[in-house]
Amino acid sequence: EDQVTQSPEALRLQEGESSSLNCSYTVSGLRGLFWYRQDPGKGPEFLFTLYSAGEEKEKERLKATLTKKESFLHITAPKPEDSATYLCAVRGGTSYGKLTFGQGTILTVHP
Amino acid sequence: DTAVSQTPKYLVTQMGNDKSIKCEQNLGHDTMYWYKQDSKKFLKIMFSYNNKELIINETVPNRFSPKSPDKAHLNLHINSLELGDSAVYFCASSQTQGDTQYFGPGTRLTVL
């Protein structure tokens, strides 16, 4: 069974203080690792998809990387508007599109 | 130009009642999903339809029944609601089974 564990559960940063979120996974035949952002009271918003170890993707202050066992979401010089819950999910080889999510990391960026 | 929409946004009801949540997507996608997000924020897949055919049916009580009248709609009907059904239910869609999933705004169900 596919499993995803995210750490830390919560992260508080000062504006401009760079950091990383971790997503560890076990999956049978990775068909994609997905990062989403979720604001309170809203649905998850797609950020990135990574497919193979060594792949990296960037969007504004966010950069996602992937190894065979984990993914990192690096946040460079965060701003208060980056505060949200960041969700990681994997899709395995026999999942028919099913995503298995981690519990999320709640990021708070203080001005 | 909402991509994935759900109605209602909030649903408060008594135990034992039957209720439905509706989902519509205007992205032209073939695959739609229902997820449940519990109080600890875990998102878990419940069902998935591809071209109106049920392809994922996780371990969900029989009281939950999805219905897909066409590719753009996937509704969720819940019979005999229980306290433990209280959660946020999200609809999502993707171009095909393996593609990126786009989520709706969620329906917060509260069972009293």
Short mmCIF file of N, CA, C and O in Angstrom, two decimals, chain A residues 42-88:
data_model
loop_
_atom_site.label_atom_id
_atom_site.label_comp_id
_atom_site.label_asym_id
_atom_site.label_seq_id
_atom_site.Cartn_x
_atom_site.Cartn_y
_atom_site.Cartn_z
N LYS A 42 -10.63 26.19 1.44
CA LYS A 42 -10.58 26.05 -0.02
C LYS A 42 -10.06 24.67 -0.42
O LYS A 42 -9.55 23.91 0.41
N GLY A 43 -10.21 24.36 -1.70
CA GLY A 43 -9.71 23.10 -2.19
C GLY A 43 -8.23 23.16 -2.50
O GLY A 43 -7.67 24.24 -2.67
N PRO A 44 -7.57 22.00 -2.55
CA PRO A 44 -6.14 21.98 -2.89
C PRO A 44 -5.90 22.58 -4.26
O PRO A 44 -6.64 22.31 -5.21
N GLU A 45 -4.82 23.38 -4.34
CA GLU A 45 -4.44 24.03 -5.59
C GLU A 45 -3.15 23.39 -6.08
O GLU A 45 -2.15 23.33 -5.36
N PHE A 46 -3.16 22.90 -7.31
CA PHE A 46 -2.01 22.20 -7.85
C PHE A 46 -0.79 23.10 -7.97
O PHE A 46 -0.89 24.24 -8.43
N LEU A 47 0.37 22.55 -7.56
CA LEU A 47 1.63 23.27 -7.70
C LEU A 47 2.57 22.59 -8.71
O LEU A 47 2.97 23.19 -9.70
N PHE A 48 2.95 21.34 -8.41
CA PHE A 48 3.95 20.65 -9.23
C PHE A 48 3.62 19.16 -9.35
O PHE A 48 3.00 18.58 -8.46
N THR A 49 4.14 18.57 -10.43
CA THR A 49 4.22 17.12 -10.56
C THR A 49 5.67 16.76 -10.88
O THR A 49 6.29 17.37 -11.75
N LEU A 50 6.19 15.76 -10.17
CA LEU A 50 7.53 15.25 -10.42
C LEU A 50 7.40 13.77 -10.75
O LEU A 50 6.61 13.06 -10.10
N TYR A 51 8.19 13.29 -11.71
CA TYR A 51 8.00 11.91 -12.16
C TYR A 51 9.19 11.00 -11.89
O TYR A 51 9.02 9.79 -11.75
N SER A 52 10.42 11.57 -11.86
CA SER A 52 11.58 10.70 -11.70
C SER A 52 12.62 11.36 -10.81
O SER A 52 12.71 12.60 -10.74
N ALA A 53 13.42 10.52 -10.16
CA ALA A 53 14.46 11.00 -9.26
C ALA A 53 15.40 11.95 -10.00
O ALA A 53 15.79 11.68 -11.14
N GLY A 54 15.72 13.04 -9.34
CA GLY A 54 16.59 14.04 -9.93
C GLY A 54 15.85 15.18 -10.58
O GLY A 54 16.42 16.23 -10.89
N GLU A 55 14.55 15.00 -10.76
CA GLU A 55 13.75 16.05 -11.40
C GLU A 55 13.52 17.20 -10.43
O GLU A 55 13.36 17.00 -9.23
N GLU A 56 13.53 18.42 -10.97
CA GLU A 56 13.27 19.62 -10.18
C GLU A 56 12.30 20.51 -10.95
O GLU A 56 12.34 20.57 -12.17
N LYS A 57 11.44 21.22 -10.18
CA LYS A 57 10.54 22.19 -10.80
C LYS A 57 10.44 23.41 -9.91
O LYS A 57 10.50 23.31 -8.69
N GLU A 58 10.31 24.57 -10.54
CA GLU A 58 10.26 25.83 -9.80
C GLU A 58 9.07 26.66 -10.20
O GLU A 58 8.61 26.63 -11.35
N LYS A 59 8.58 27.40 -9.21
CA LYS A 59 7.51 28.35 -9.46
C LYS A 59 7.63 29.46 -8.42
O LYS A 59 7.43 29.22 -7.23
N GLU A 60 8.00 30.62 -8.86
CA GLU A 60 8.19 31.78 -7.99
C GLU A 60 9.16 31.41 -6.86
O GLU A 60 10.30 31.06 -7.12
N ARG A 61 8.74 31.45 -5.63
CA ARG A 61 9.64 31.18 -4.51
C ARG A 61 9.71 29.70 -4.13
O ARG A 61 10.37 29.33 -3.17
N LEU A 62 9.03 28.85 -4.86
CA LEU A 62 8.95 27.43 -4.55
C LEU A 62 9.78 26.61 -5.53
O LEU A 62 9.77 26.86 -6.74
N LYS A 63 10.44 25.60 -4.98
CA LYS A 63 11.20 24.66 -5.82
C LYS A 63 11.00 23.27 -5.26
O LYS A 63 11.25 23.02 -4.07
N ALA A 64 10.54 22.34 -6.10
CA ALA A 64 10.31 20.97 -5.67
C ALA A 64 11.37 20.07 -6.27
O ALA A 64 11.72 20.21 -7.45
N THR A 65 11.89 19.15 -5.45
CA THR A 65 12.89 18.19 -5.89
C THR A 65 12.43 16.79 -5.52
O THR A 65 11.60 16.60 -4.62
N LEU A 66 13.01 15.79 -6.21
CA LEU A 66 12.57 14.41 -5.99
C LEU A 66 13.77 13.46 -5.97
O LEU A 66 14.66 13.55 -6.81
N THR A 67 13.77 12.57 -4.95
CA THR A 67 14.70 11.45 -4.92
C THR A 67 13.88 10.17 -4.96
O THR A 67 12.65 10.22 -5.05
N LYS A 68 14.53 9.03 -4.83
CA LYS A 68 13.79 7.76 -4.89
C LYS A 68 12.95 7.49 -3.64
O LYS A 68 12.09 6.62 -3.65
N LYS A 69 13.21 8.26 -2.59
CA LYS A 69 12.47 8.01 -1.34
C LYS A 69 11.73 9.23 -0.81
O LYS A 69 10.87 9.08 0.07
N GLU A 70 12.11 10.41 -1.30
CA GLU A 70 11.48 11.60 -0.73
C GLU A 70 11.48 12.77 -1.71
O GLU A 70 12.19 12.77 -2.72
N SER A 71 10.67 13.75 -1.36
CA SER A 71 10.62 14.98 -2.12
C SER A 71 10.74 16.14 -1.14
O SER A 71 10.28 16.04 0.01
N PHE A 72 11.35 17.21 -1.61
CA PHE A 72 11.45 18.41 -0.80
C PHE A 72 10.79 19.57 -1.53
O PHE A 72 10.87 19.69 -2.75
N LEU A 73 10.12 20.39 -0.74
CA LEU A 73 9.58 21.64 -1.27
C LEU A 73 10.37 22.76 -0.59
O LEU A 73 10.23 23.00 0.61
N HIS A 74 11.25 23.39 -1.37
CA HIS A 74 12.08 24.46 -0.84
C HIS A 74 11.36 25.79 -1.03
O HIS A 74 10.87 26.08 -2.13
N ILE A 75 11.35 26.58 0.03
CA ILE A 75 10.71 27.89 -0.04
C ILE A 75 11.79 28.95 0.22
O ILE A 75 12.37 28.98 1.31
N THR A 76 12.04 29.76 -0.78
CA THR A 76 13.10 30.76 -0.71
C THR A 76 12.49 32.13 -0.41
O THR A 76 11.56 32.56 -1.10
N ALA A 77 13.02 32.77 0.63
CA ALA A 77 12.57 34.11 1.02
C ALA A 77 11.06 34.21 1.05
O ALA A 77 10.44 34.99 0.30
N PRO A 78 10.40 33.39 1.90
CA PRO A 78 8.94 33.36 1.90
C PRO A 78 8.31 34.67 2.32
O PRO A 78 8.91 35.46 3.06
N LYS A 79 7.08 34.86 1.85
CA LYS A 79 6.28 36.02 2.21
C LYS A 79 5.04 35.54 2.97
O LYS A 79 4.66 34.37 2.85
N PRO A 80 4.39 36.43 3.72
CA PRO A 80 3.20 36.01 4.46
C PRO A 80 2.15 35.34 3.58
O PRO A 80 1.45 34.42 4.04
N GLU A 81 2.04 35.73 2.32
CA GLU A 81 1.05 35.11 1.44
C GLU A 81 1.38 33.66 1.07
O GLU A 81 0.55 32.98 0.45
N ASP A 82 2.55 33.20 1.43
CA ASP A 82 2.91 31.79 1.23
C ASP A 82 2.35 30.91 2.34
O ASP A 82 2.43 29.68 2.27
N SER A 83 1.78 31.52 3.37
CA SER A 83 1.19 30.75 4.47
C SER A 83 0.03 29.92 3.95
O SER A 83 -0.88 30.43 3.29
N ALA A 84 0.07 28.62 4.22
CA ALA A 84 -0.94 27.68 3.74
C ALA A 84 -0.55 26.29 4.24
O ALA A 84 0.50 26.12 4.86
N THR A 85 -1.40 25.31 3.95
CA THR A 85 -1.03 23.92 4.17
C THR A 85 -0.54 23.35 2.85
O THR A 85 -1.19 23.51 1.81
N TYR A 86 0.62 22.73 2.88
CA TYR A 86 1.21 22.14 1.68
C TYR A 86 1.05 20.63 1.75
O TYR A 86 1.47 19.99 2.71
N LEU A 87 0.42 20.08 0.72
CA LEU A 87 0.10 18.66 0.66
C LEU A 87 0.95 17.96 -0.39
O LEU A 87 1.14 18.50 -1.49
N CYS A 88 1.41 16.78 -0.04
CA CYS A 88 2.17 15.95 -0.96
C CYS A 88 1.35 14.70 -1.24
O CYS A 88 0.66 14.19 -0.34
#
